[in-house]
Amino acid sequence: MNKLETIGWDQSVQDIDEDKIARVIAVQKNSYRILDGEMEYFSHLSGKFLNQVVSSLDYPAVGDWVEVQKLVDEQKAVVNRILPRKSQFVRQAAGTRTEAQIVAANMDTVFIVNSLNHDLNLRRMERYILSTYESGATPVIILTKRDECAQDEIDTIIAQVEEVAIGVPIIPLSNITKEGIEELLTYLPAGKTGALLGSSGVGKSTLVNTLIGDKVQETKDVRTVDSRGRHTTTHREMFRLPNGSLLIDTPGMRELQLWEGETAIDATFQDVEVLENECKFTDCQHDTEPGCRVQEAIANGELSDERFKSYLKLQRELAYERRKQDQKAQLEEKNRWKKISKMQHTQSKFRKKR
């Protein structure tokens, strides 16, 4: 195994010297920490790279493979370009601006972390599953704080989660007793990369410490009133686990605003999609039409009204986000041509003066 394979390298890119390849393991504002399998470097983006950036998606994210120029003696490097991503978890950035934010890249599995307490939110879980399928990675549900619940309570919660996480593995675990840790590692074998996503206080950083066997991440207690935690992890960072796998820890996200997901909504809501296909009319609006299989399923308890409403809400949200993104793309294209026209006009005037 070469040094790149120890940090998850599983592809060959032609015409690239492997000595110039590294992986982004931490991002803090405009600073990037990269690893080549042997040595860490603090790096920045080259001028050429910055000139070619079109959107926020073009910047490196934790998990990215990058082509770099190393200054070994100074343990510094310059990032020249990002290699093609096999997966990327993207969300709408916080705030009112229409802008994408990459949470993690090139991960094989996304561990959607919830705790077996007040934090459990099935509607939010649907969003994470949808975004994970859209990312190109495989979702796995982690339910932490198993030691704080009775087995019958755990069984009830798992049954609720199974209704929205169809076909997705669900692992209840405890960082105290270590129950469930071995099962988790079966979904994160050597050479593979996982990412922990979830709200603050669900135990992501504690889980990293448990898996590594050392306190590499700071943790804080959770409020007992509502089981909510405070942000402890302030940036995204990738860690190497003792079994040879890689794990990305991320800051808690109380809300997950969707950026994309049209191609994954059928996988996330496959139960609803099946019912829609069984409706009497192909253009059924699932309201008062005769022979509506969806309304029949809601009436007999086969499908919960909350899940169907969530399905419709996410469809509307995705359509709204797509319209905003299209408007932004049109405006950016218009501004780009304005700049080109202005530059050509300036150059023309300069040539005339000569």
PDB file of C-alpha atoms in Angstrom, residues 3-193:
ATOM      1  CA  LYS A   3       1.204   6.458   1.139  1.00  0.00           C
ATOM      2  CA  LEU A   4      -1.825   7.857  -0.718  1.00  0.00           C
ATOM      3  CA  GLU A   5      -3.799   4.635  -0.220  1.00  0.00           C
ATOM      4  CA  THR A   6      -3.407   5.102   3.546  1.00  0.00           C
ATOM      5  CA  ILE A   7      -5.563   8.231   3.256  1.00  0.00           C
ATOM      6  CA  GLY A   8      -8.240   6.756   1.019  1.00  0.00           C
ATOM      7  CA  TRP A   9      -6.776   6.980  -2.504  1.00  0.00           C
ATOM      8  CA  ASP A  10      -8.751   4.505  -4.608  1.00  0.00           C
ATOM      9  CA  GLN A  11      -8.445   5.878  -8.113  1.00  0.00           C
ATOM     10  CA  SER A  12      -5.722   6.535 -10.660  1.00  0.00           C
ATOM     11  CA  VAL A  13      -5.586   9.831 -12.541  1.00  0.00           C
ATOM     12  CA  GLN A  14      -3.495   9.817 -15.674  1.00  0.00           C
ATOM     13  CA  ASP A  15      -0.726  12.322 -16.285  1.00  0.00           C
ATOM     14  CA  ILE A  16      -0.449  13.323 -12.616  1.00  0.00           C
ATOM     15  CA  ASP A  17       2.657  12.779 -10.542  1.00  0.00           C
ATOM     16  CA  GLU A  18       1.411  11.124  -7.327  1.00  0.00           C
ATOM     17  CA  ASP A  19       4.064  13.071  -5.397  1.00  0.00           C
ATOM     18  CA  LYS A  20       2.014  16.164  -6.235  1.00  0.00           C
ATOM     19  CA  ILE A  21      -1.252  14.751  -4.869  1.00  0.00           C
ATOM     20  CA  ALA A  22      -2.527  15.407  -1.345  1.00  0.00           C
ATOM     21  CA  ARG A  23      -5.842  15.354   0.501  1.00  0.00           C
ATOM     22  CA  VAL A  24      -7.530  18.237   2.295  1.00  0.00           C
ATOM     23  CA  ILE A  25      -7.964  17.265   5.954  1.00  0.00           C
ATOM     24  CA  ALA A  26      -9.063  20.593   7.467  1.00  0.00           C
ATOM     25  CA  VAL A  27     -10.499  23.907   6.287  1.00  0.00           C
ATOM     26  CA  GLN A  28     -10.528  27.073   8.377  1.00  0.00           C
ATOM     27  CA  LYS A  29     -11.656  30.138   6.436  1.00  0.00           C
ATOM     28  CA  ASN A  30      -8.995  30.603   3.721  1.00  0.00           C
ATOM     29  CA  SER A  31      -6.472  28.202   5.227  1.00  0.00           C
ATOM     30  CA  TYR A  32      -6.191  24.552   4.174  1.00  0.00           C
ATOM     31  CA  ARG A  33      -4.376  21.728   5.929  1.00  0.00           C
ATOM     32  CA  ILE A  34      -3.443  18.904   3.573  1.00  0.00           C
ATOM     33  CA  LEU A  35      -1.877  15.478   3.981  1.00  0.00           C
ATOM     34  CA  ASP A  36       0.061  13.366   1.480  1.00  0.00           C
ATOM     35  CA  GLY A  37      -0.025  10.224   3.598  1.00  0.00           C
ATOM     36  CA  GLU A  38       3.232  11.036   5.348  1.00  0.00           C
ATOM     37  CA  MET A  39       3.433  14.750   6.044  1.00  0.00           C
ATOM     38  CA  GLU A  40       0.977  17.565   6.740  1.00  0.00           C
ATOM     39  CA  TYR A  41       1.254  20.935   5.014  1.00  0.00           C
ATOM     40  CA  PHE A  42      -0.391  24.310   5.500  1.00  0.00           C
ATOM     41  CA  SER A  43      -1.487  25.448   2.076  1.00  0.00           C
ATOM     42  CA  HIS A  44      -3.088  28.290   0.155  1.00  0.00           C
ATOM     43  CA  LEU A  45      -4.664  28.561  -3.286  1.00  0.00           C
ATOM     44  CA  SER A  46      -2.578  29.613  -6.274  1.00  0.00           C
ATOM     45  CA  GLY A  47      -3.375  32.813  -8.150  1.00  0.00           C
ATOM     46  CA  LYS A  48      -4.328  30.816 -11.235  1.00  0.00           C
ATOM     47  CA  PHE A  49      -6.716  28.715  -9.132  1.00  0.00           C
ATOM     48  CA  LEU A  50      -8.408  31.828  -7.712  1.00  0.00           C
ATOM     49  CA  ASN A  51      -8.769  33.370 -11.169  1.00  0.00           C
ATOM     50  CA  GLN A  52     -10.639  30.286 -12.394  1.00  0.00           C
ATOM     51  CA  VAL A  53     -13.110  30.136  -9.474  1.00  0.00           C
ATOM     52  CA  VAL A  54     -16.698  30.658 -10.641  1.00  0.00           C
ATOM     53  CA  SER A  55     -18.715  29.622  -7.574  1.00  0.00           C
ATOM     54  CA  SER A  56     -18.302  28.506  -3.970  1.00  0.00           C
ATOM     55  CA  LEU A  57     -18.405  24.887  -5.191  1.00  0.00           C
ATOM     56  CA  ASP A  58     -15.039  25.425  -6.863  1.00  0.00           C
ATOM     57  CA  TYR A  59     -13.162  25.861  -3.579  1.00  0.00           C
ATOM     58  CA  PRO A  60     -11.536  22.878  -1.814  1.00  0.00           C
ATOM     59  CA  ALA A  61     -13.505  21.056   0.870  1.00  0.00           C
ATOM     60  CA  VAL A  62     -12.455  18.541   3.498  1.00  0.00           C
ATOM     61  CA  GLY A  63     -11.967  15.210   1.745  1.00  0.00           C
ATOM     62  CA  ASP A  64     -10.910  16.727  -1.583  1.00  0.00           C
ATOM     63  CA  TRP A  65      -7.928  15.404  -3.513  1.00  0.00           C
ATOM     64  CA  VAL A  66      -5.779  18.261  -4.781  1.00  0.00           C
ATOM     65  CA  GLU A  67      -2.770  18.738  -7.016  1.00  0.00           C
ATOM     66  CA  VAL A  68      -0.176  20.777  -5.152  1.00  0.00           C
ATOM     67  CA  GLN A  69       3.294  22.220  -5.281  1.00  0.00           C
ATOM     68  CA  LYS A  70       5.071  21.362  -2.037  1.00  0.00           C
ATOM     69  CA  LEU A  71       7.623  23.397  -0.118  1.00  0.00           C
ATOM     70  CA  VAL A  72       8.794  20.461   1.992  1.00  0.00           C
ATOM     71  CA  ASP A  73      11.328  22.326   4.133  1.00  0.00           C
ATOM     72  CA  GLU A  74       8.707  24.872   5.178  1.00  0.00           C
ATOM     73  CA  GLN A  75       5.849  22.336   5.409  1.00  0.00           C
ATOM     74  CA  LYS A  76       3.826  24.588   3.140  1.00  0.00           C
ATOM     75  CA  ALA A  77       2.136  23.966  -0.203  1.00  0.00           C
ATOM     76  CA  VAL A  78       0.275  25.716  -2.993  1.00  0.00           C
ATOM     77  CA  VAL A  79      -2.958  24.188  -4.279  1.00  0.00           C
ATOM     78  CA  ASN A  80      -3.121  24.323  -8.073  1.00  0.00           C
ATOM     79  CA  ARG A  81      -6.352  22.421  -8.715  1.00  0.00           C
ATOM     80  CA  ILE A  82      -8.968  20.041  -7.317  1.00  0.00           C
ATOM     81  CA  LEU A  83      -9.185  16.536  -8.748  1.00  0.00           C
ATOM     82  CA  PRO A  84     -12.669  15.313  -9.802  1.00  0.00           C
ATOM     83  CA  ARG A  85     -14.924  14.461  -6.860  1.00  0.00           C
ATOM     84  CA  LYS A  86     -16.737  11.121  -6.605  1.00  0.00           C
ATOM     85  CA  SER A  87     -19.182  12.545  -4.048  1.00  0.00           C
ATOM     86  CA  GLN A  88     -19.989  15.869  -2.389  1.00  0.00           C
ATOM     87  CA  PHE A  89     -22.473  16.767   0.335  1.00  0.00           C
ATOM     88  CA  VAL A  90     -23.861  20.201  -0.503  1.00  0.00           C
ATOM     89  CA  ARG A  91     -26.297  22.409   1.357  1.00  0.00           C
ATOM     90  CA  GLN A  92     -27.704  25.904   0.940  1.00  0.00           C
ATOM     91  CA  ALA A  93     -25.372  28.166   2.944  1.00  0.00           C
ATOM     92  CA  ALA A  94     -26.810  29.834   6.051  1.00  0.00           C
ATOM     93  CA  GLY A  95     -28.247  33.309   5.527  1.00  0.00           C
ATOM     94  CA  THR A  96     -30.338  34.868   2.791  1.00  0.00           C
ATOM     95  CA  ARG A  97     -27.831  34.640  -0.071  1.00  0.00           C
ATOM     96  CA  THR A  98     -28.343  31.919  -2.680  1.00  0.00           C
ATOM     97  CA  GLU A  99     -25.042  30.115  -2.297  1.00  0.00           C
ATOM     98  CA  ALA A 100     -23.948  26.492  -2.083  1.00  0.00           C
ATOM     99  CA  GLN A 101     -21.714  25.202   0.679  1.00  0.00           C
ATOM    100  CA  ILE A 102     -19.798  21.927   0.446  1.00  0.00           C
ATOM    101  CA  VAL A 103     -19.792  20.172   3.803  1.00  0.00           C
ATOM    102  CA  ALA A 104     -17.574  17.230   2.783  1.00  0.00           C
ATOM    103  CA  ALA A 105     -16.212  15.604  -0.366  1.00  0.00           C
ATOM    104  CA  ASN A 106     -15.167  12.142  -1.571  1.00  0.00           C
ATOM    105  CA  MET A 107     -16.847  10.277   1.272  1.00  0.00           C
ATOM    106  CA  ASP A 108     -18.184   6.757   0.804  1.00  0.00           C
ATOM    107  CA  THR A 109     -20.635   6.856   3.712  1.00  0.00           C
ATOM    108  CA  VAL A 110     -22.511   9.637   5.497  1.00  0.00           C
ATOM    109  CA  PHE A 111     -23.343   8.833   9.111  1.00  0.00           C
ATOM    110  CA  ILE A 112     -26.468  10.806  10.007  1.00  0.00           C
ATOM    111  CA  VAL A 113     -26.140  11.213  13.768  1.00  0.00           C
ATOM    112  CA  ASN A 114     -29.123  11.716  16.085  1.00  0.00           C
ATOM    113  CA  SER A 115     -29.422  11.047  19.791  1.00  0.00           C
ATOM    114  CA  LEU A 116     -32.083   8.958  21.475  1.00  0.00           C
ATOM    115  CA  ASN A 117     -33.569  11.964  23.261  1.00  0.00           C
ATOM    116  CA  HIS A 118     -35.358  15.240  22.477  1.00  0.00           C
ATOM    117  CA  ASP A 119     -33.097  15.865  19.484  1.00  0.00           C
ATOM    118  CA  LEU A 120     -34.692  13.102  17.409  1.00  0.00           C
ATOM    119  CA  ASN A 121     -36.468  14.769  14.492  1.00  0.00           C
ATOM    120  CA  LEU A 122     -37.815  12.549  11.700  1.00  0.00           C
ATOM    121  CA  ARG A 123     -38.486  15.429   9.312  1.00  0.00           C
ATOM    122  CA  ARG A 124     -34.905  16.663   9.620  1.00  0.00           C
ATOM    123  CA  MET A 125     -33.682  13.099   9.143  1.00  0.00           C
ATOM    124  CA  GLU A 126     -35.527  12.940   5.812  1.00  0.00           C
ATOM    125  CA  ARG A 127     -33.593  16.022   4.681  1.00  0.00           C
ATOM    126  CA  TYR A 128     -30.256  14.449   5.585  1.00  0.00           C
ATOM    127  CA  ILE A 129     -31.130  11.199   3.811  1.00  0.00           C
ATOM    128  CA  LEU A 130     -32.228  13.099   0.700  1.00  0.00           C
ATOM    129  CA  SER A 131     -29.022  15.175   0.626  1.00  0.00           C
ATOM    130  CA  THR A 132     -26.879  12.084   1.228  1.00  0.00           C
ATOM    131  CA  TYR A 133     -28.374  10.187  -1.699  1.00  0.00           C
ATOM    132  CA  GLU A 134     -27.918  13.296  -3.836  1.00  0.00           C
ATOM    133  CA  SER A 135     -24.271  13.541  -2.732  1.00  0.00           C
ATOM    134  CA  GLY A 136     -23.403  10.138  -4.182  1.00  0.00           C
ATOM    135  CA  ALA A 137     -22.604   8.597  -0.787  1.00  0.00           C
ATOM    136  CA  THR A 138     -24.455   5.910   1.191  1.00  0.00           C
ATOM    137  CA  PRO A 139     -26.484   6.924   4.275  1.00  0.00           C
ATOM    138  CA  VAL A 140     -26.282   5.191   7.661  1.00  0.00           C
ATOM    139  CA  ILE A 141     -28.321   6.332  10.690  1.00  0.00           C
ATOM    140  CA  ILE A 142     -26.496   6.529  14.032  1.00  0.00           C
ATOM    141  CA  LEU A 143     -28.592   6.843  17.224  1.00  0.00           C
ATOM    142  CA  THR A 144     -26.317   7.833  20.119  1.00  0.00           C
ATOM    143  CA  LYS A 145     -26.799   7.721  23.930  1.00  0.00           C
ATOM    144  CA  ARG A 146     -28.102   4.185  23.871  1.00  0.00           C
ATOM    145  CA  ASP A 147     -27.043   3.779  27.511  1.00  0.00           C
ATOM    146  CA  GLU A 148     -29.590   6.423  28.586  1.00  0.00           C
ATOM    147  CA  CYS A 149     -32.627   4.535  27.241  1.00  0.00           C
ATOM    148  CA  ALA A 150     -34.456   1.324  28.061  1.00  0.00           C
ATOM    149  CA  GLN A 151     -34.498  -1.345  25.336  1.00  0.00           C
ATOM    150  CA  ASP A 152     -38.258  -1.034  24.708  1.00  0.00           C
ATOM    151  CA  GLU A 153     -37.832   2.726  24.218  1.00  0.00           C
ATOM    152  CA  ILE A 154     -34.967   2.118  21.767  1.00  0.00           C
ATOM    153  CA  ASP A 155     -37.092  -0.408  19.834  1.00  0.00           C
ATOM    154  CA  THR A 156     -39.943   2.101  19.569  1.00  0.00           C
ATOM    155  CA  ILE A 157     -37.648   4.840  18.243  1.00  0.00           C
ATOM    156  CA  ILE A 158     -36.014   2.495  15.733  1.00  0.00           C
ATOM    157  CA  ALA A 159     -39.471   1.541  14.426  1.00  0.00           C
ATOM    158  CA  GLN A 160     -40.261   5.252  13.937  1.00  0.00           C
ATOM    159  CA  VAL A 161     -36.952   5.865  12.145  1.00  0.00           C
ATOM    160  CA  GLU A 162     -37.462   2.833   9.884  1.00  0.00           C
ATOM    161  CA  GLU A 163     -40.619   4.467   8.502  1.00  0.00           C
ATOM    162  CA  VAL A 164     -38.615   7.387   7.075  1.00  0.00           C
ATOM    163  CA  ALA A 165     -35.227   5.697   6.548  1.00  0.00           C
ATOM    164  CA  ILE A 166     -36.392   2.921   4.240  1.00  0.00           C
ATOM    165  CA  GLY A 167     -33.584   0.445   3.629  1.00  0.00           C
ATOM    166  CA  VAL A 168     -31.053   2.577   5.530  1.00  0.00           C
ATOM    167  CA  PRO A 169     -28.986   0.816   8.235  1.00  0.00           C
ATOM    168  CA  ILE A 170     -29.820   2.054  11.763  1.00  0.00           C
ATOM    169  CA  ILE A 171     -27.245   1.656  14.533  1.00  0.00           C
ATOM    170  CA  PRO A 172     -28.044   2.531  18.165  1.00  0.00           C
ATOM    171  CA  LEU A 173     -24.778   2.968  20.048  1.00  0.00           C
ATOM    172  CA  SER A 174     -23.240   4.214  23.263  1.00  0.00           C
ATOM    173  CA  ASN A 175     -19.956   6.048  23.660  1.00  0.00           C
ATOM    174  CA  ILE A 176     -20.009   4.959  27.309  1.00  0.00           C
ATOM    175  CA  THR A 177     -20.558   1.204  27.010  1.00  0.00           C
ATOM    176  CA  LYS A 178     -19.181   0.993  23.407  1.00  0.00           C
ATOM    177  CA  GLU A 179     -22.273  -0.973  22.295  1.00  0.00           C
ATOM    178  CA  GLY A 180     -22.776  -0.532  18.562  1.00  0.00           C
ATOM    179  CA  ILE A 181     -19.211   0.624  17.821  1.00  0.00           C
ATOM    180  CA  GLU A 182     -18.174  -2.631  16.129  1.00  0.00           C
ATOM    181  CA  GLU A 183     -21.297  -2.571  13.965  1.00  0.00           C
ATOM    182  CA  LEU A 184     -20.529   1.017  12.931  1.00  0.00           C
ATOM    183  CA  LEU A 185     -17.018   0.044  11.837  1.00  0.00           C
ATOM    184  CA  THR A 186     -18.419  -2.588   9.459  1.00  0.00           C
ATOM    185  CA  TYR A 187     -19.694   0.384   7.407  1.00  0.00           C
ATOM    186  CA  LEU A 188     -16.300   2.113   7.611  1.00  0.00           C
ATOM    187  CA  PRO A 189     -13.586  -0.391   6.626  1.00  0.00           C
ATOM    188  CA  ALA A 190      -9.934   0.415   5.977  1.00  0.00           C
ATOM    189  CA  GLY A 191      -9.346   2.835   3.104  1.00  0.00           C
ATOM    190  CA  LYS A 192     -12.909   4.158   3.099  1.00  0.00           C
ATOM    191  CA  THR A 193     -14.062   7.627   4.129  1.00  0.00           C
TER     192      THR A 193
END
